[in-house]
mmCIF file of C-alpha atoms in Angstrom:
data_model
loop_
_atom_site.group_PDB
_atom_site.id
_atom_site.type_symbol
_atom_site.label_atom_id
_atom_site.label_comp_id
_atom_site.label_asym_id
_atom_site.label_seq_id
_atom_site.Cartn_x
_atom_site.Cartn_y
_atom_site.Cartn_z
ATOM 1 C CA MET A 1 6.936 -54.966 -27.891
ATOM 2 C CA ALA A 2 4.757 -54.234 -24.851
ATOM 3 C CA ASP A 3 6.233 -50.708 -24.509
ATOM 4 C CA ARG A 4 5.630 -50.043 -28.218
ATOM 5 C CA ALA A 5 1.966 -51.077 -27.795
ATOM 6 C CA ARG A 6 1.478 -48.438 -25.096
ATOM 7 C CA HIS A 7 2.685 -45.669 -27.417
ATOM 8 C CA GLU A 8 0.558 -46.617 -30.421
ATOM 9 C CA PRO A 9 -2.100 -43.993 -31.238
ATOM 10 C CA LEU A 10 -5.606 -44.912 -30.187
ATOM 11 C CA PRO A 11 -7.665 -46.366 -33.075
ATOM 12 C CA PRO A 12 -10.433 -44.129 -34.493
ATOM 13 C CA TRP A 13 -13.216 -46.337 -33.105
ATOM 14 C CA ILE A 14 -12.239 -45.482 -29.512
ATOM 15 C CA HIS A 15 -12.566 -41.753 -30.235
ATOM 16 C CA ALA A 16 -15.843 -42.502 -32.056
ATOM 17 C CA VAL A 17 -17.392 -44.548 -29.224
ATOM 18 C CA SER A 18 -16.354 -42.056 -26.539
ATOM 19 C CA GLY A 19 -17.710 -39.207 -28.676
ATOM 20 C CA ALA A 20 -21.059 -40.907 -29.345
ATOM 21 C CA ALA A 21 -21.598 -41.871 -25.693
ATOM 22 C CA SER A 22 -20.705 -38.357 -24.530
ATOM 23 C CA VAL A 23 -23.115 -36.727 -26.989
ATOM 24 C CA VAL A 24 -26.017 -38.946 -25.891
ATOM 25 C CA ILE A 25 -25.513 -38.228 -22.181
ATOM 26 C CA ALA A 26 -24.984 -34.479 -22.621
ATOM 27 C CA GLN A 27 -27.896 -34.131 -25.057
ATOM 28 C CA ALA A 28 -30.308 -36.002 -22.787
ATOM 29 C CA MET A 29 -29.406 -33.725 -19.874
ATOM 30 C CA LEU A 30 -29.749 -30.438 -21.795
ATOM 31 C CA TYR A 31 -32.466 -31.253 -24.340
ATOM 32 C CA PRO A 32 -35.133 -28.798 -23.002
ATOM 33 C CA LEU A 33 -32.827 -25.881 -23.855
ATOM 34 C CA ASP A 34 -32.507 -27.305 -27.353
ATOM 35 C CA ARG A 35 -36.259 -27.434 -27.894
ATOM 36 C CA ILE A 36 -36.841 -23.946 -26.500
ATOM 37 C CA GLY A 37 -34.088 -22.494 -28.685
ATOM 38 C CA THR A 38 -35.447 -24.216 -31.793
ATOM 39 C CA LYS A 39 -38.988 -22.941 -31.160
ATOM 40 C CA LEU A 40 -37.678 -19.380 -30.838
ATOM 41 C CA GLN A 41 -35.656 -19.682 -34.048
ATOM 42 C CA VAL A 42 -38.543 -20.698 -36.310
ATOM 43 C CA GLN A 43 -41.010 -17.978 -35.327
ATOM 44 C CA SER A 44 -41.147 -14.536 -36.900
ATOM 45 C CA LYS A 45 -41.940 -11.222 -35.216
ATOM 46 C CA ARG A 46 -44.813 -10.853 -37.666
ATOM 47 C CA ASP A 47 -46.317 -14.057 -36.233
ATOM 48 C CA ALA A 48 -47.146 -12.126 -33.061
ATOM 49 C CA LYS A 49 -49.836 -10.278 -35.036
ATOM 50 C CA THR A 50 -51.348 -13.350 -36.705
ATOM 51 C CA ILE A 51 -51.367 -16.014 -33.972
ATOM 52 C CA SER A 52 -52.615 -16.104 -30.392
ATOM 53 C CA ASP A 53 -50.365 -14.904 -27.581
ATOM 54 C CA ASP A 54 -50.357 -18.420 -26.112
ATOM 55 C CA ALA A 55 -48.697 -19.718 -29.287
ATOM 56 C CA TYR A 56 -46.101 -16.935 -29.547
ATOM 57 C CA TYR A 57 -42.950 -17.024 -27.418
ATOM 58 C CA HIS A 58 -41.509 -13.651 -26.401
ATOM 59 C CA ASN A 59 -38.322 -15.050 -24.850
ATOM 60 C CA ALA A 60 -36.792 -18.271 -23.492
ATOM 61 C CA LEU A 61 -38.535 -18.071 -20.113
ATOM 62 C CA ASP A 62 -41.869 -17.327 -21.777
ATOM 63 C CA ALA A 63 -41.368 -20.322 -24.076
ATOM 64 C CA PHE A 64 -40.553 -22.576 -21.125
ATOM 65 C CA VAL A 65 -43.669 -21.518 -19.189
ATOM 66 C CA LYS A 66 -46.031 -21.811 -22.191
ATOM 67 C CA ILE A 67 -44.694 -25.194 -23.326
ATOM 68 C CA VAL A 68 -45.067 -26.671 -19.827
ATOM 69 C CA LYS A 69 -48.529 -25.088 -19.445
ATOM 70 C CA SER A 70 -49.869 -26.418 -22.756
ATOM 71 C CA GLU A 71 -48.007 -29.742 -23.038
ATOM 72 C CA GLY A 72 -46.724 -30.576 -19.582
ATOM 73 C CA VAL A 73 -43.117 -31.203 -18.648
ATOM 74 C CA GLN A 74 -42.938 -33.923 -21.301
ATOM 75 C CA GLY A 75 -43.429 -31.191 -23.893
ATOM 76 C CA LEU A 76 -39.849 -30.089 -23.224
ATOM 77 C CA TYR A 77 -38.655 -33.488 -24.439
ATOM 78 C CA VAL A 78 -40.603 -33.775 -27.704
ATOM 79 C CA GLY A 79 -38.349 -35.366 -30.328
ATOM 80 C CA LEU A 80 -35.791 -36.576 -27.777
ATOM 81 C CA PRO A 81 -35.510 -40.220 -29.025
ATOM 82 C CA GLY A 82 -34.791 -39.172 -32.593
ATOM 83 C CA SER A 83 -32.441 -36.460 -31.387
ATOM 84 C CA LEU A 84 -30.445 -38.982 -29.342
ATOM 85 C CA ILE A 85 -30.232 -41.334 -32.333
ATOM 86 C CA GLY A 86 -29.042 -38.501 -34.542
ATOM 87 C CA GLY A 87 -26.657 -37.222 -31.862
ATOM 88 C CA ALA A 88 -25.116 -40.646 -31.331
ATOM 89 C CA ALA A 89 -24.673 -41.142 -35.081
ATOM 90 C CA GLN A 90 -23.195 -37.679 -35.519
ATOM 91 C CA GLY A 91 -20.927 -38.013 -32.485
ATOM 92 C CA TYR A 92 -19.637 -41.380 -33.678
ATOM 93 C CA ALA A 93 -19.145 -40.318 -37.300
ATOM 94 C CA PHE A 94 -17.512 -36.963 -36.554
ATOM 95 C CA ASN A 95 -15.064 -38.298 -33.969
ATOM 96 C CA TYR A 96 -14.205 -41.290 -36.148
ATOM 97 C CA TRP A 97 -13.410 -39.184 -39.200
ATOM 98 C CA HIS A 98 -11.693 -36.461 -37.149
ATOM 99 C CA SER A 99 -9.394 -38.966 -35.459
ATOM 100 C CA LEU A 100 -8.692 -40.821 -38.714
ATOM 101 C CA LEU A 101 -7.949 -37.687 -40.774
ATOM 102 C CA ARG A 102 -5.776 -36.162 -38.033
ATOM 103 C CA GLN A 103 -3.761 -39.349 -37.616
ATOM 104 C CA MET A 104 -3.328 -39.636 -41.392
ATOM 105 C CA TYR A 105 -1.951 -36.098 -41.432
ATOM 106 C CA LEU A 106 0.422 -36.783 -38.519
ATOM 107 C CA ASP A 107 1.650 -39.996 -40.176
ATOM 108 C CA ARG A 108 2.389 -38.148 -43.435
ATOM 109 C CA ALA A 109 3.882 -35.122 -41.686
ATOM 110 C CA GLY A 110 6.452 -37.288 -39.931
ATOM 111 C CA SER A 111 8.860 -35.076 -37.983
ATOM 112 C CA LEU A 112 7.034 -31.840 -38.849
ATOM 113 C CA PRO A 113 5.657 -29.777 -35.919
ATOM 114 C CA ILE A 114 2.100 -30.061 -34.632
ATOM 115 C CA PRO A 115 -0.659 -29.150 -37.134
ATOM 116 C CA SER A 116 -1.154 -25.445 -37.784
ATOM 117 C CA THR A 117 -4.452 -23.687 -37.125
ATOM 118 C CA ALA A 118 -5.326 -23.889 -40.837
ATOM 119 C CA VAL A 119 -4.643 -27.638 -40.890
ATOM 120 C CA GLU A 120 -6.688 -28.193 -37.719
ATOM 121 C CA LEU A 121 -9.624 -26.275 -39.248
ATOM 122 C CA GLY A 122 -9.343 -28.248 -42.479
ATOM 123 C CA ILE A 123 -9.325 -31.579 -40.660
ATOM 124 C CA ALA A 124 -12.308 -30.581 -38.513
ATOM 125 C CA TYR A 125 -14.283 -29.346 -41.544
ATOM 126 C CA GLY A 126 -13.583 -32.524 -43.509
ATOM 127 C CA ALA A 127 -14.703 -34.692 -40.587
ATOM 128 C CA SER A 128 -17.823 -32.584 -40.041
ATOM 129 C CA ALA A 129 -18.820 -32.626 -43.730
ATOM 130 C CA LEU A 130 -18.374 -36.398 -44.017
ATOM 131 C CA SER A 131 -20.405 -37.073 -40.870
ATOM 132 C CA MET A 132 -23.119 -34.601 -41.905
ATOM 133 C CA LEU A 133 -23.789 -36.443 -45.172
ATOM 134 C CA PHE A 134 -24.695 -39.567 -43.197
ATOM 135 C CA THR A 135 -26.656 -37.907 -40.383
ATOM 136 C CA LEU A 136 -28.531 -35.035 -42.091
ATOM 137 C CA PRO A 137 -31.737 -37.074 -42.704
ATOM 138 C CA VAL A 138 -32.143 -37.816 -38.988
ATOM 139 C CA THR A 139 -31.352 -34.194 -38.106
ATOM 140 C CA ASN A 140 -33.990 -32.881 -40.533
ATOM 141 C CA VAL A 141 -36.674 -35.226 -39.212
ATOM 142 C CA THR A 142 -36.030 -34.440 -35.539
ATOM 143 C CA THR A 143 -35.882 -30.683 -36.234
ATOM 144 C CA ARG A 144 -39.298 -30.786 -37.898
ATOM 145 C CA GLN A 145 -40.624 -32.913 -35.031
ATOM 146 C CA ARG A 146 -39.353 -30.451 -32.390
ATOM 147 C CA THR A 147 -40.907 -27.437 -34.107
ATOM 148 C CA ALA A 148 -44.339 -28.967 -34.885
ATOM 149 C CA ASP A 149 -47.417 -27.763 -33.012
ATOM 150 C CA LYS A 150 -48.929 -30.198 -30.530
ATOM 151 C CA ALA A 151 -51.999 -30.809 -32.725
ATOM 152 C CA GLU A 152 -49.824 -31.626 -35.758
ATOM 153 C CA ARG A 153 -47.150 -33.649 -33.959
ATOM 154 C CA LYS A 154 -46.366 -37.148 -35.195
ATOM 155 C CA GLY A 155 -43.929 -39.922 -34.342
ATOM 156 C CA LEU A 156 -40.509 -40.283 -35.889
ATOM 157 C CA ILE A 157 -41.756 -42.323 -38.885
ATOM 158 C CA GLY A 158 -44.769 -40.075 -39.492
ATOM 159 C CA THR A 159 -42.587 -36.973 -39.361
ATOM 160 C CA ALA A 160 -40.127 -38.576 -41.785
ATOM 161 C CA ASN A 161 -43.014 -39.167 -44.226
ATOM 162 C CA ASP A 162 -43.967 -35.479 -43.965
ATOM 163 C CA VAL A 163 -40.377 -34.483 -44.742
ATOM 164 C CA LEU A 164 -40.385 -36.796 -47.775
ATOM 165 C CA LYS A 165 -43.635 -35.284 -49.056
ATOM 166 C CA ALA A 166 -42.520 -31.697 -48.452
ATOM 167 C CA GLY A 167 -39.176 -32.345 -50.148
ATOM 168 C CA ASN A 168 -40.516 -34.149 -53.225
ATOM 169 C CA GLY A 169 -39.182 -37.573 -52.336
ATOM 170 C CA ILE A 170 -36.063 -39.046 -50.817
ATOM 171 C CA THR A 171 -34.034 -35.904 -51.558
ATOM 172 C CA GLY A 172 -36.200 -34.117 -48.991
ATOM 173 C CA LEU A 173 -34.235 -35.891 -46.267
ATOM 174 C CA TRP A 174 -31.168 -33.963 -47.425
ATOM 175 C CA LYS A 175 -32.972 -30.632 -47.731
ATOM 176 C CA GLY A 176 -30.790 -27.776 -46.575
ATOM 177 C CA ILE A 177 -27.566 -29.602 -47.435
ATOM 178 C CA SER A 178 -25.909 -26.355 -48.595
ATOM 179 C CA ALA A 179 -26.784 -24.667 -45.294
ATOM 180 C CA SER A 180 -25.601 -27.772 -43.452
ATOM 181 C CA LEU A 181 -22.249 -27.639 -45.241
ATOM 182 C CA LEU A 182 -21.954 -24.042 -44.058
ATOM 183 C CA LEU A 183 -23.065 -25.167 -40.611
ATOM 184 C CA CYS A 184 -20.086 -27.522 -40.582
ATOM 185 C CA LEU A 185 -18.168 -24.365 -39.763
ATOM 186 C CA ASN A 186 -19.504 -24.650 -36.195
ATOM 187 C CA PRO A 187 -17.759 -27.919 -35.252
ATOM 188 C CA THR A 188 -14.860 -26.862 -37.482
ATOM 189 C CA ILE A 189 -14.272 -23.697 -35.445
ATOM 190 C CA THR A 190 -15.059 -25.540 -32.201
ATOM 191 C CA TYR A 191 -12.599 -28.378 -32.649
ATOM 192 C CA GLY A 192 -10.023 -26.169 -34.326
ATOM 193 C CA ALA A 193 -10.228 -23.882 -31.279
ATOM 194 C CA VAL A 194 -10.072 -26.891 -28.936
ATOM 195 C CA GLU A 195 -6.757 -28.060 -30.363
ATOM 196 C CA ARG A 196 -5.243 -24.557 -30.407
ATOM 197 C CA LEU A 197 -6.503 -23.606 -26.922
ATOM 198 C CA ARG A 198 -5.258 -26.943 -25.587
ATOM 199 C CA ILE A 199 -1.775 -25.888 -26.684
ATOM 200 C CA ILE A 200 -2.072 -22.228 -25.609
ATOM 201 C CA LEU A 201 -3.671 -22.840 -22.207
ATOM 202 C CA PHE A 202 -2.551 -26.339 -21.221
ATOM 203 C CA GLN A 203 0.726 -26.943 -23.105
ATOM 204 C CA GLY A 204 -0.935 -29.509 -25.374
ATOM 205 C CA ARG A 205 -1.703 -31.951 -22.567
ATOM 206 C CA ASN A 206 -4.217 -34.722 -23.412
ATOM 207 C CA ASN A 207 -5.074 -35.632 -19.821
ATOM 208 C CA LEU A 208 -6.891 -32.587 -18.444
ATOM 209 C CA ARG A 209 -8.498 -31.898 -15.081
ATOM 210 C CA LEU A 210 -12.295 -31.606 -14.938
ATOM 211 C CA TRP A 211 -12.300 -27.793 -14.835
ATOM 212 C CA GLU A 212 -9.725 -27.639 -17.632
ATOM 213 C CA SER A 213 -11.859 -29.867 -19.889
ATOM 214 C CA PHE A 214 -14.950 -27.781 -19.112
ATOM 215 C CA LEU A 215 -13.169 -24.474 -19.759
ATOM 216 C CA LEU A 216 -11.713 -25.766 -23.018
ATOM 217 C CA GLY A 217 -15.168 -26.815 -24.220
ATOM 218 C CA VAL A 218 -16.897 -23.588 -23.173
ATOM 219 C CA LEU A 219 -14.361 -21.208 -24.728
ATOM 220 C CA SER A 220 -14.174 -23.079 -28.034
ATOM 221 C CA LYS A 221 -17.953 -23.363 -28.355
ATOM 222 C CA ALA A 222 -18.569 -19.708 -27.486
ATOM 223 C CA ILE A 223 -16.334 -18.629 -30.373
ATOM 224 C CA ALA A 224 -18.034 -21.025 -32.808
ATOM 225 C CA THR A 225 -21.619 -20.278 -31.718
ATOM 226 C CA VAL A 226 -21.456 -16.506 -32.212
ATOM 227 C CA PHE A 227 -20.064 -16.895 -35.738
ATOM 228 C CA SER A 228 -22.375 -19.683 -36.881
ATOM 229 C CA HIS A 229 -25.743 -18.882 -35.221
ATOM 230 C CA PRO A 230 -27.304 -17.173 -38.297
ATOM 231 C CA ILE A 231 -26.603 -20.361 -40.247
ATOM 232 C CA VAL A 232 -28.366 -22.384 -37.518
ATOM 233 C CA VAL A 233 -31.419 -20.100 -37.735
ATOM 234 C CA ALA A 234 -31.552 -20.458 -41.520
ATOM 235 C CA LYS A 235 -31.095 -24.238 -41.385
ATOM 236 C CA VAL A 236 -33.947 -24.652 -38.884
ATOM 237 C CA ALA A 237 -36.261 -22.445 -40.987
ATOM 238 C CA LEU A 238 -35.525 -24.476 -44.130
ATOM 239 C CA VAL A 239 -36.694 -27.801 -42.665
ATOM 240 C CA SER A 240 -39.503 -26.513 -40.414
ATOM 241 C CA LYS A 241 -43.065 -25.477 -41.127
ATOM 242 C CA PRO A 242 -42.944 -21.918 -42.594
ATOM 243 C CA PRO A 243 -44.041 -19.004 -40.382
ATOM 244 C CA ALA A 244 -47.706 -17.984 -40.513
ATOM 245 C CA SER A 245 -46.812 -14.744 -42.314
ATOM 246 C CA ARG A 246 -45.755 -16.758 -45.426
ATOM 247 C CA ASN A 247 -49.194 -18.387 -45.725
ATOM 248 C CA GLY A 248 -47.781 -21.903 -45.897
ATOM 249 C CA LYS A 249 -45.126 -21.144 -48.547
ATOM 250 C CA PRO A 250 -41.916 -23.000 -47.576
ATOM 251 C CA PHE A 251 -38.450 -21.509 -47.945
ATOM 252 C CA GLU A 252 -36.541 -22.860 -50.922
ATOM 253 C CA SER A 253 -32.981 -21.783 -50.208
ATOM 254 C CA PHE A 254 -30.561 -20.669 -47.554
ATOM 255 C CA GLY A 255 -30.300 -17.200 -49.082
ATOM 256 C CA GLU A 256 -34.092 -16.805 -49.156
ATOM 257 C CA VAL A 257 -34.302 -17.416 -45.406
ATOM 258 C CA LEU A 258 -31.593 -14.877 -44.591
ATOM 259 C CA THR A 259 -33.123 -12.268 -46.915
ATOM 260 C CA TYR A 260 -36.593 -12.794 -45.428
ATOM 261 C CA ILE A 261 -35.376 -12.440 -41.836
ATOM 262 C CA VAL A 262 -33.313 -9.301 -42.538
ATOM 263 C CA LYS A 263 -36.132 -7.599 -44.507
ATOM 264 C CA GLN A 264 -38.996 -8.552 -42.224
ATOM 265 C CA GLU A 265 -37.333 -8.509 -38.817
ATOM 266 C CA GLY A 266 -33.977 -6.760 -39.048
ATOM 267 C CA PHE A 267 -30.332 -7.804 -39.250
ATOM 268 C CA PHE A 268 -29.851 -8.690 -35.596
ATOM 269 C CA ARG A 269 -32.786 -11.132 -35.725
ATOM 270 C CA LEU A 270 -30.364 -13.479 -37.470
ATOM 271 C CA TRP A 271 -29.230 -14.182 -33.895
ATOM 272 C CA LYS A 272 -32.724 -14.852 -32.513
ATOM 273 C CA GLY A 273 -32.770 -17.698 -30.027
ATOM 274 C CA LEU A 274 -29.082 -17.098 -29.308
ATOM 275 C CA GLY A 275 -29.692 -16.837 -25.540
ATOM 276 C CA PRO A 276 -30.872 -20.395 -24.832
ATOM 277 C CA GLY A 277 -28.834 -21.592 -27.803
ATOM 278 C CA MET A 278 -25.653 -20.135 -26.322
ATOM 279 C CA ILE A 279 -26.395 -21.425 -22.815
ATOM 280 C CA LYS A 280 -27.152 -24.878 -24.167
ATOM 281 C CA ALA A 281 -24.123 -24.842 -26.457
ATOM 282 C CA LEU A 282 -21.707 -23.787 -23.703
ATOM 283 C CA LEU A 283 -23.052 -26.233 -21.136
ATOM 284 C CA PHE A 284 -23.264 -28.968 -23.760
ATOM 285 C CA GLN A 285 -19.727 -28.520 -25.049
ATOM 286 C CA GLY A 286 -18.270 -28.151 -21.551
ATOM 287 C CA LEU A 287 -20.050 -31.275 -20.357
ATOM 288 C CA LEU A 288 -19.200 -33.046 -23.607
ATOM 289 C CA MET A 289 -15.501 -32.330 -23.206
ATOM 290 C CA ILE A 290 -15.500 -33.688 -19.644
ATOM 291 C CA LEU A 291 -17.363 -36.863 -20.638
ATOM 292 C CA LYS A 292 -15.342 -37.378 -23.807
ATOM 293 C CA GLU A 293 -11.951 -36.832 -22.139
ATOM 294 C CA ARG A 294 -12.817 -39.222 -19.297
ATOM 295 C CA SER A 295 -14.322 -41.938 -21.505
ATOM 296 C CA ARG A 296 -11.449 -41.689 -24.008
ATOM 297 C CA VAL A 297 -8.867 -42.060 -21.230
ATOM 298 C CA ARG A 298 -10.649 -45.088 -19.746
ATOM 299 C CA LEU A 299 -11.212 -46.796 -23.086
ATOM 300 C CA GLY A 300 -7.630 -46.012 -24.001
ATOM 301 C CA ALA A 301 -6.368 -47.581 -20.769
ATOM 302 C CA VAL A 302 -8.320 -50.765 -21.498
ATOM 303 C CA PHE A 303 -7.063 -50.784 -25.098
ATOM 304 C CA TYR A 304 -3.416 -50.390 -24.089
ATOM 305 C CA TYR A 305 -3.777 -52.993 -21.331
ATOM 306 C CA LEU A 306 -5.208 -55.587 -23.713
ATOM 307 C CA ARG A 307 -2.654 -54.674 -26.376
ATOM 308 C CA SER A 308 0.156 -54.998 -23.826
ATOM 309 C CA ARG A 309 -1.137 -58.372 -22.643
ATOM 310 C CA ARG A 310 -1.327 -59.553 -26.247
ATOM 311 C CA ALA A 311 2.175 -58.241 -27.009
ATOM 312 C CA THR A 312 3.552 -59.965 -23.917
ATOM 313 C CA SER A 313 1.886 -63.253 -24.886
ATOM 314 C CA ILE A 314 3.341 -63.046 -28.402
ATOM 315 C CA SER A 315 6.810 -62.303 -27.003
ATOM 316 C CA ARG A 316 6.602 -65.326 -24.717
ATOM 317 C CA ALA A 317 5.362 -67.531 -27.548
ATOM 318 C CA LEU A 318 8.243 -66.427 -29.804
ATOM 319 C CA ALA A 319 10.727 -67.039 -27.001
ATOM 320 C CA ALA A 320 9.321 -70.534 -26.487
ATOM 321 C CA LEU A 321 9.533 -71.259 -30.216
ATOM 322 C CA ARG A 322 13.115 -70.017 -30.398
ATOM 323 C CA SER A 323 14.070 -72.304 -27.523
ATOM 324 C CA THR A 324 12.850 -75.322 -29.510
ATOM 325 C CA ASN A 325 14.339 -74.038 -32.800
ATOM 326 C CA PRO A 326 17.432 -71.954 -31.965
ATOM 327 C CA THR A 327 18.169 -70.920 -35.577
ATOM 328 C CA GLY A 328 14.703 -69.449 -36.014
ATOM 329 C CA LEU A 329 15.158 -69.472 -39.799
ATOM 330 C CA THR A 330 11.843 -71.104 -40.649
ATOM 331 C CA ILE A 331 9.772 -69.728 -37.793
ATOM 332 C CA LEU A 332 10.667 -66.058 -38.204
ATOM 333 C CA LYS A 333 10.415 -65.849 -41.988
#
């Protein structure tokens, strides 16, 4: 019974807790890159003609210098508390659903081989979509908070009220849900690539070295980021204050954002902010994989130890009962 306990799959909550903790730590360490990338994504080239040079960011380094100059170092961390709350919720929900759905598939597949690439992508998309439905309100609020000008900046609650007003009520918290469902392709591609690259590069091993975990995270995220960045740009524009060139008129749909950017700025501007976004994404995913692998292994070791101790205690108790009732007919029914 003790040996069987060691080979039981880890319960979804262990994957969820390790995922949430890893997201919080990685996000706190790399948050300035997140804010700089978001600020670059929401501005338009036409804004350079209508706003002061101090308020327009020409590139990531320029954004860093101007934010620190106007707001201090703390300006790089605007919206961090809400972002950590949202990140923890998203990390917990995604890893919970991903682990649960994958284990359900493996249980039903029985003796079939490991999941195919299509199955891995389907599992990852399902987990991402389910987690997004619960965490989108927090994501929308923190995105608006990160992109607000210093003079208009409010706390988490105040920003949430602005989102509610701009979105005509409670549904405003889920504004951009269609773009977000498309954006689920990012973690879908990432985690689909993780599982396939784990097999291709490391023979499917679960216990990876530090550099192996980092490489796995970086390669998978690089693939996902290039494909999904235009969706990120559109999603940010949908929930942020509209660019000055639109005279306060907000975007109403995902397609409207993409059309506006292509017409006004050119096709390749769909990848604006990709530099800091890519750096942050690669470092984040690499660090995330290291933290998640290590925390999952340690939590798993504790889980199996406690399960083994419990199994051993039950075995001893049954043995003691059998010694007092050799037939075992009543006890073991």
